[in-house]
Every structure is written in structure tokens, then in C-alpha cells.
Coordinates of C-alpha atoms in Angstrom, one line a residue:
Chain A
A9 CA 54.3 9.5 42.4
Q10 CA 51.3 9.5 44.4
T11 CA 50.9 5.6 45.4
V12 CA 48.5 3.1 47.8
T13 CA 49.6 0.0 48.7
Q14 CA 47.3 -2.1 50.5
S15 CA 50.3 -5.3 51.3
Q16 CA 47.4 -8.1 52.7
P17 CA 45.5 -9.2 49.3
E18 CA 43.4 -11.7 51.8
M19 CA 42.2 -11.4 55.6
S20 CA 40.3 -13.8 57.1
V21 CA 38.4 -13.4 60.4
Q22 CA 36.1 -15.5 62.7
E23 CA 32.4 -13.7 62.8
A24 CA 32.4 -11.6 65.9
E25 CA 35.6 -11.2 65.9
T26 CA 37.9 -8.2 65.0
V27 CA 39.9 -7.6 62.1
T28 CA 42.3 -4.4 60.8
L29 CA 43.4 -3.9 57.1
S30 CA 46.5 -2.2 56.2
C31 CA 46.9 0.4 54.0
T32 CA 49.5 3.0 53.4
Y33 CA 50.1 6.1 50.6
D34 CA 52.7 7.9 49.6
T35 CA 52.3 11.9 48.9
S36 CA 53.7 14.9 49.2
E37 CA 50.9 17.1 49.7
S38 CA 49.3 17.8 52.7
D39 CA 45.4 18.6 52.3
Y40 CA 43.7 15.2 51.2
Y41 CA 41.0 12.8 51.7
L42 CA 41.6 8.9 52.3
F43 CA 38.7 6.8 52.0
W44 CA 37.6 2.8 52.6
Y45 CA 35.4 1.4 49.8
K46 CA 34.0 -1.9 50.2
Q47 CA 33.4 -4.2 47.0
P48 CA 31.2 -7.0 47.4
P49 CA 30.5 -10.1 45.1
S50 CA 27.9 -7.6 42.9
R51 CA 31.1 -5.2 42.1
Q52 CA 29.2 -2.3 43.7
M53 CA 31.6 0.3 45.6
I54 CA 30.3 1.0 48.5
L55 CA 31.9 4.1 50.6
V56 CA 32.7 2.5 54.2
I57 CA 34.5 5.8 55.4
R58 CA 36.2 9.2 55.3
Q59 CA 39.0 10.9 56.5
E60 CA 40.0 14.3 56.1
A61 CA 43.5 14.1 56.5
Y62 CA 43.6 17.9 58.6
K63 CA 41.5 16.2 61.2
Q64 CA 43.5 14.4 63.8
Q65 CA 40.6 12.4 64.9
N66 CA 40.3 9.1 63.8
A67 CA 36.7 8.6 61.8
T68 CA 34.5 6.4 63.0
E69 CA 30.8 4.3 61.3
N70 CA 29.3 2.0 64.1
R71 CA 31.5 -0.9 64.0
F72 CA 33.8 0.3 61.1
S73 CA 37.0 2.7 62.7
V74 CA 40.0 4.2 61.3
N75 CA 43.6 4.3 62.6
F76 CA 45.3 7.3 60.8
Q77 CA 48.9 7.9 61.3
K78 CA 49.5 11.1 59.0
A79 CA 53.2 11.1 59.5
A80 CA 53.5 7.6 58.9
K81 CA 51.0 7.9 56.0
S82 CA 49.1 5.1 57.2
F83 CA 45.5 4.7 56.8
S84 CA 44.2 1.2 58.7
L85 CA 40.5 0.1 58.9
K86 CA 39.2 -1.6 62.1
I87 CA 36.2 -3.6 62.0
S88 CA 34.5 -5.1 65.4
D89 CA 31.9 -7.6 65.7
S90 CA 32.5 -8.9 62.2
Q91 CA 29.8 -10.2 60.3
L92 CA 29.2 -12.2 57.8
G93 CA 27.4 -9.4 55.5
D94 CA 31.4 -7.7 55.7
A95 CA 32.6 -10.0 53.6
A96 CA 34.1 -8.3 50.4
M97 CA 36.8 -6.4 48.8
Y98 CA 38.2 -3.8 50.4
F99 CA 39.9 -1.0 48.6
C100 CA 41.7 1.9 50.3
A101 CA 41.8 5.1 48.1
Y102 CA 43.4 8.8 48.2
E103 CA 42.2 12.0 47.0
P104 CA 44.8 14.5 46.3
S105 CA 43.9 18.1 45.5
N106 CA 42.8 16.6 41.5
Y107 CA 40.2 14.7 43.2
Q108 CA 41.2 11.9 41.1
L109 CA 41.1 9.3 43.5
I110 CA 44.2 6.9 43.3
W111 CA 43.0 3.1 44.6
G112 CA 45.1 0.5 46.3
A113 CA 44.8 -3.0 44.9
G114 CA 42.6 -4.3 47.4
T115 CA 41.8 -6.7 50.1
K116 CA 39.9 -9.7 50.0
L117 CA 38.2 -10.2 53.4
I118 CA 37.2 -13.4 54.5
I119 CA 34.0 -14.3 57.7
K120 CA 34.2 -17.5 58.7
P121 CA 31.2 -18.7 60.3
Chain B
E1 CA 19.8 8.4 50.1
P2 CA 20.1 10.0 46.4
E3 CA 21.7 7.3 43.5
V4 CA 24.0 7.6 40.7
T5 CA 22.5 5.0 38.3
Q6 CA 24.3 3.5 35.4
T7 CA 22.6 1.7 32.5
P8 CA 23.0 -1.5 31.5
S9 CA 24.7 -3.3 34.1
H10 CA 25.8 -5.4 31.7
Q11 CA 26.9 -4.8 27.5
V12 CA 28.4 -7.7 25.6
T13 CA 29.9 -6.5 22.6
Q14 CA 32.0 -7.9 19.8
M15 CA 35.3 -6.3 19.3
G16 CA 34.9 -2.9 17.1
Q17 CA 31.6 -2.4 17.9
E18 CA 31.2 1.0 19.4
V19 CA 29.5 1.3 22.7
I20 CA 27.8 4.3 25.0
L21 CA 27.4 3.6 28.5
R22 CA 24.8 5.9 30.5
C23 CA 24.9 7.4 33.5
V24 CA 22.4 9.5 35.4
P25 CA 24.4 11.7 37.9
I26 CA 23.0 13.1 41.1
S27 CA 20.7 15.7 40.0
N28 CA 22.3 18.9 41.9
H29 CA 26.0 17.8 41.1
L30 CA 28.2 19.1 39.4
Y31 CA 31.4 17.1 38.8
F32 CA 31.2 14.0 36.9
Y33 CA 33.7 11.1 37.0
W34 CA 34.3 7.7 34.9
Y35 CA 36.8 4.8 36.0
R36 CA 37.1 1.2 35.5
Q37 CA 38.1 -1.8 37.3
I38 CA 39.9 -4.9 35.0
L39 CA 38.8 -8.0 36.6
G40 CA 41.3 -8.9 39.5
Q41 CA 43.2 -5.5 39.0
K42 CA 42.7 -1.7 40.7
V43 CA 39.9 0.9 40.0
E44 CA 41.6 3.3 37.3
F45 CA 40.9 7.1 37.1
L46 CA 39.7 7.9 33.1
V47 CA 38.3 11.2 32.9
S48 CA 36.4 13.9 34.9
F49 CA 34.3 16.4 33.5
Y50 CA 32.8 19.9 34.8
N51 CA 31.1 22.8 33.3
N52 CA 30.5 20.4 30.0
E53 CA 34.0 19.7 29.4
I54 CA 36.7 17.5 30.1
S55 CA 38.8 18.5 33.2
E56 CA 41.5 16.2 33.5
K57 CA 42.1 12.5 31.7
S58 CA 44.5 9.6 32.1
E59 CA 46.4 8.1 29.8
I60 CA 44.1 5.3 29.3
F61 CA 41.4 7.8 28.3
D62 CA 42.8 8.2 24.2
D63 CA 40.8 9.0 20.9
Q64 CA 38.9 5.9 21.0
F65 CA 37.1 7.1 24.2
S66 CA 35.0 10.3 24.5
V67 CA 32.0 11.5 26.9
E68 CA 29.4 13.6 26.6
R69 CA 26.4 15.1 28.6
P70 CA 23.6 15.6 26.1
D71 CA 21.1 17.2 28.2
G72 CA 20.9 18.3 31.5
S73 CA 20.5 14.9 33.5
N74 CA 22.5 12.2 31.5
F75 CA 26.2 11.8 31.3
T76 CA 27.9 8.8 28.8
L77 CA 30.9 7.5 27.9
K78 CA 31.5 6.5 24.3
I79 CA 34.3 3.8 22.9
R80 CA 34.1 4.1 19.7
S81 CA 36.0 0.7 18.6
T82 CA 36.4 -1.6 21.6
K83 CA 39.1 -3.9 22.2
L84 CA 39.4 -6.7 24.2
E85 CA 41.0 -5.4 26.7
D86 CA 38.6 -2.7 27.0
S87 CA 36.5 -5.6 29.2
A88 CA 36.2 -4.4 32.4
M89 CA 33.3 -2.7 34.8
Y90 CA 32.8 1.0 34.4
F91 CA 31.9 3.2 37.4
C92 CA 30.3 6.4 36.7
A93 CA 30.6 8.8 39.8
S94 CA 29.1 12.4 40.6
R95 CA 30.0 15.0 43.2
G96 CA 28.3 18.1 44.4
M97 CA 29.2 21.6 45.8
G98 CA 29.9 22.7 49.2
A99 CA 30.1 20.0 52.0
D100 CA 28.2 17.5 49.5
G101 CA 31.9 17.7 47.2
E102 CA 33.5 16.1 49.9
K103 CA 32.0 12.6 48.8
L104 CA 32.4 11.1 45.6
F105 CA 28.8 9.3 45.0
F106 CA 29.3 5.7 42.9
G107 CA 26.8 4.4 40.7
S108 CA 26.9 0.6 40.5
G109 CA 28.7 -0.1 37.5
T110 CA 28.5 -1.5 33.9
Q111 CA 30.3 -4.6 33.3
L112 CA 31.3 -4.5 29.7
S113 CA 32.8 -7.8 28.2
V114 CA 34.1 -7.1 24.7
L115 CA 34.0 -10.9 22.6

């Protein structure tokens, strides 16, 4: 079965520091997408970053970058220079060939001023 | 950037009542989805819709649920007889074709509370 695991229910980081959120997944497919979504208290789902499995290069979006290890089925999110506005729930999601996203349980990120 | 619009943002209903959640996907998108998130739980896939018919549905999407694209712009989720456990945030999403099809655009959600 395809699953996504986020082993950190909650993480905290000092403002301006760097934090890494972990995600592992299980699949037998070779072609797929991986995503990190941010959900602030408003509960809107906001795409942070996307990674295509066939690309070896790690995706980067400004202060957000991923460490994609395909063989290990690992997809961690690094947030550099953390800001107060980064505080939210972060969800890792896997998209198989049927396009039905499979979601992790989420990590609550707390930013300490 | 184009948006998926969902209305209402909050819906309160009595158990056993019918509710219709509305979504306006991005205009040139062809694939539509409903997901739900019960408070404190994972986001769950409900249904996908393409070419005016359901393409995939999960076990959650039983006979109490239905989807419709009544005109060229709206995409609705109907729950015929709501139960307490239907209380959740419901997200609509849409996807285009080609390069635009690589990204799922989410609406801001409808919070459904069943009393």
C-alpha cells in the first residue's frame, strides 16, 4: 500500500534559524510527484514546493528546499531563515499515477521569536 | 495567479439535512477533485471527476455523496443526509492539461459542521 509518513508531529525553531521536516513514503511506482503543502490556521492548503521523481536535482523555492532521496523514499523539507509567517501545519503528499494525492499526518511548525 | 473558489467558507447544518458545497475550478481546467480533512486527521481523497463523470472514488464516497458539474463553471459536492462524522473541511481542487496539469490548485475550503 502507498503510504506517507511524517514522524514529527511538532517541530519548533528559533526565528532566522533553519529547520528540516522529514517525510518518508512507500511506493512501488517509479514515476510520481511529491509535494509539501503549508496549512496556516485559516486551513487553506498552500503549495510550498513540488518534486518530480524522475528529476535528480532537488527542488528549491526561495527559502524552501527539499532533500529528495529516491532510493530511500525520503523527501525532507528544509526551511532556511525561518520567519514568523512560516508557522503552520506542513503536509507531505505523494501523487501516484492515478493523481490521487496521499497525505502524511502533518507536522506542526512553531517559530519562536 | 488563477484561483479555485469555494463557497460557502463555513456551513452549519443539522444531522440528516442535505448540503451542497460549491466550487468554481479554474476556467480551463478539466480535472476536478474533492478532498476532506477531519480536524486533526489526514487529508483524504474523496472523488475525481473528468469529462462529466466520476473517474475515481474512495471508500468514503458512498451513496450519500454525489458530484455534479451543472454548468460550465461550477463543480458541486452534495451530501444527501449528513451525519455527525461528515463534519470536516472539504477542499475542492482542479488541474489542467500539459504543464499546467502537473500542479493541483486547491480552493480555500468549506468548513462543514454537522450538529
